[in-house]
Every structure is written in structure tokens, then in C-alpha cells.
mmCIF file of C-alpha atoms in Angstrom:
data_model
loop_
_atom_site.group_PDB
_atom_site.id
_atom_site.type_symbol
_atom_site.label_atom_id
_atom_site.label_comp_id
_atom_site.label_asym_id
_atom_site.label_seq_id
_atom_site.Cartn_x
_atom_site.Cartn_y
_atom_site.Cartn_z
ATOM 1 C CA UNK A 1 0.170 0.054 -0.038
ATOM 2 C CA UNK A 2 3.276 2.300 1.000
ATOM 3 C CA UNK A 3 4.872 1.891 -2.106
ATOM 4 C CA UNK A 4 1.323 1.971 -4.254
ATOM 5 C CA UNK A 5 0.482 5.753 -2.651
ATOM 6 C CA UNK A 6 4.266 6.951 -3.027
ATOM 7 C CA UNK A 7 3.630 5.996 -6.996
ATOM 8 C CA UNK A 8 0.602 7.127 -7.577
ATOM 9 C CA UNK A 9 2.046 10.123 -6.054
ATOM 10 C CA UNK A 10 4.480 11.179 -9.085
ATOM 11 C CA UNK A 11 2.406 9.845 -11.191
ATOM 12 C CA UNK A 12 4.021 6.711 -12.203
ATOM 13 C CA UNK A 13 3.016 4.160 -14.472
ATOM 14 C CA UNK A 14 2.527 1.030 -11.582
ATOM 15 C CA UNK A 15 -0.618 -1.186 -12.286
ATOM 16 C CA UNK A 16 0.264 -2.975 -9.211
ATOM 17 C CA UNK A 17 2.157 -4.465 -6.273
ATOM 18 C CA UNK A 18 2.501 -8.159 -5.172
ATOM 19 C CA UNK A 19 4.798 -8.583 -1.823
ATOM 20 C CA UNK A 20 4.956 -12.399 -0.721
ATOM 21 C CA UNK A 21 6.608 -13.116 2.893
ATOM 22 C CA UNK A 22 8.141 -16.869 3.160
ATOM 23 C CA UNK A 23 10.221 -18.673 6.159
ATOM 24 C CA UNK A 24 13.870 -19.505 5.551
ATOM 25 C CA UNK A 25 14.757 -21.738 7.498
ATOM 26 C CA UNK A 26 17.983 -22.599 6.101
ATOM 27 C CA UNK A 27 20.286 -22.229 9.308
ATOM 28 C CA UNK A 28 19.237 -18.948 11.100
ATOM 29 C CA UNK A 29 15.862 -18.703 10.451
ATOM 30 C CA UNK A 30 14.960 -15.957 8.278
ATOM 31 C CA UNK A 31 11.521 -13.599 6.856
ATOM 32 C CA UNK A 32 12.223 -13.086 2.946
ATOM 33 C CA UNK A 33 10.962 -10.204 1.590
ATOM 34 C CA UNK A 34 9.973 -10.610 -2.162
ATOM 35 C CA UNK A 35 8.085 -7.754 -4.367
ATOM 36 C CA UNK A 36 6.824 -7.120 -7.585
ATOM 37 C CA UNK A 37 6.594 -3.500 -9.493
ATOM 38 C CA UNK A 38 4.437 -4.282 -12.036
ATOM 39 C CA UNK A 39 3.867 -2.271 -14.658
ATOM 40 C CA UNK A 40 6.242 0.137 -16.447
ATOM 41 C CA UNK A 41 8.710 2.356 -14.024
ATOM 42 C CA UNK A 42 12.125 2.859 -15.376
ATOM 43 C CA UNK A 43 15.154 2.192 -13.379
ATOM 44 C CA UNK A 44 15.185 4.951 -10.934
ATOM 45 C CA UNK A 45 11.788 4.669 -10.042
ATOM 46 C CA UNK A 46 12.143 0.859 -9.102
ATOM 47 C CA UNK A 47 14.715 1.973 -6.896
ATOM 48 C CA UNK A 48 13.204 4.936 -5.050
ATOM 49 C CA UNK A 49 10.047 2.478 -4.899
ATOM 50 C CA UNK A 50 12.334 -0.260 -3.394
ATOM 51 C CA UNK A 51 12.686 2.369 -0.644
ATOM 52 C CA UNK A 52 9.967 3.001 -0.048
ATOM 53 C CA UNK A 53 9.297 -0.336 0.774
ATOM 54 C CA UNK A 54 11.654 -0.264 3.527
ATOM 55 C CA UNK A 55 10.035 2.652 5.234
ATOM 56 C CA UNK A 56 6.612 0.873 5.156
ATOM 57 C CA UNK A 57 4.850 0.190 8.286
ATOM 58 C CA UNK A 58 4.713 -3.534 8.278
ATOM 59 C CA UNK A 59 8.718 -3.779 7.071
ATOM 60 C CA UNK A 60 9.592 -2.135 10.346
ATOM 61 C CA UNK A 61 7.700 -3.889 12.396
ATOM 62 C CA UNK A 62 9.052 -7.298 10.753
ATOM 63 C CA UNK A 63 12.683 -5.775 10.773
ATOM 64 C CA UNK A 64 12.794 -4.677 14.844
ATOM 65 C CA UNK A 65 9.899 -7.173 16.217
ATOM 66 C CA UNK A 66 8.265 -5.698 19.669
ATOM 67 C CA UNK A 67 8.794 -7.591 22.234
ATOM 68 C CA UNK A 68 5.976 -11.220 22.465
ATOM 69 C CA UNK A 69 4.171 -10.359 25.762
ATOM 70 C CA UNK A 70 1.742 -14.129 26.400
ATOM 71 C CA UNK A 71 -0.155 -13.157 29.508
ATOM 72 C CA UNK A 72 -2.200 -16.097 31.193
ATOM 73 C CA UNK A 73 -6.312 -15.363 31.678
ATOM 74 C CA UNK A 74 -8.419 -17.579 34.282
ATOM 75 C CA UNK A 75 -11.149 -19.102 31.934
ATOM 76 C CA UNK A 76 -13.942 -17.961 31.769
ATOM 77 C CA UNK A 77 -17.172 -20.744 33.826
ATOM 78 C CA UNK A 78 -19.812 -19.125 31.482
ATOM 79 C CA UNK A 79 -21.935 -19.540 29.098
ATOM 80 C CA UNK A 80 -20.462 -17.384 26.514
ATOM 81 C CA UNK A 81 -16.845 -19.390 26.733
ATOM 82 C CA UNK A 82 -16.282 -19.478 22.802
ATOM 83 C CA UNK A 83 -15.799 -23.230 21.808
ATOM 84 C CA UNK A 84 -12.213 -24.288 21.235
ATOM 85 C CA UNK A 85 -10.611 -22.443 18.244
ATOM 86 C CA UNK A 86 -13.054 -19.599 18.569
ATOM 87 C CA UNK A 87 -11.570 -16.309 19.330
ATOM 88 C CA UNK A 88 -13.350 -13.571 21.639
ATOM 89 C CA UNK A 89 -13.537 -10.426 21.521
ATOM 90 C CA UNK A 90 -15.383 -9.062 23.575
ATOM 91 C CA UNK A 91 -14.025 -6.981 26.635
ATOM 92 C CA UNK A 92 -12.695 -9.495 29.640
#
């Protein structure tokens, strides 16, 4: 979305942006991001769009993930307790 908006703002020809993430497990696990810029941007525009992709919120989150905190919650005994595998979005 960030890349497409940047291209639109500069009136560059970019029909579509596709991003694919995959997890590589050779040695240290790593997330590999593949970006497909579909359209007719020139080489300079492609370089700029790839730089913009490196500053999008999702890229920043994956590059420096926040700590993961696990909190145990007490199981409710009410009849509204969701079935296993279901999520309850009501406040705790």
C-alpha cells in the first residue's frame, strides 16, 4: 500500500504491487520478502520504490519486532465461553 500510494502521488505508471513473504529455515530463521512491481517504472523509479518499501510500517515491524508477551487469563465459566479454536472479542 505504501509503495502504491507513493507511485500514485508521483504519477508513475504502476499497475500493481505484489508482496510475498516466506520463512527460510536454513540456519537462522529469516523472513524473505519478494516484491513484484508490475507496470512500467524506469530503473530509477524502481530503486526509489524499493527504498520506500523498506520504510513501510509492516517492514519496520518485521525488522525490529516488539517483544512478545504471554499473559495467562483465567478461564470463564459463563455460557458465552467460545468453543475451542474460536476467538471471543468481548472485553475481559
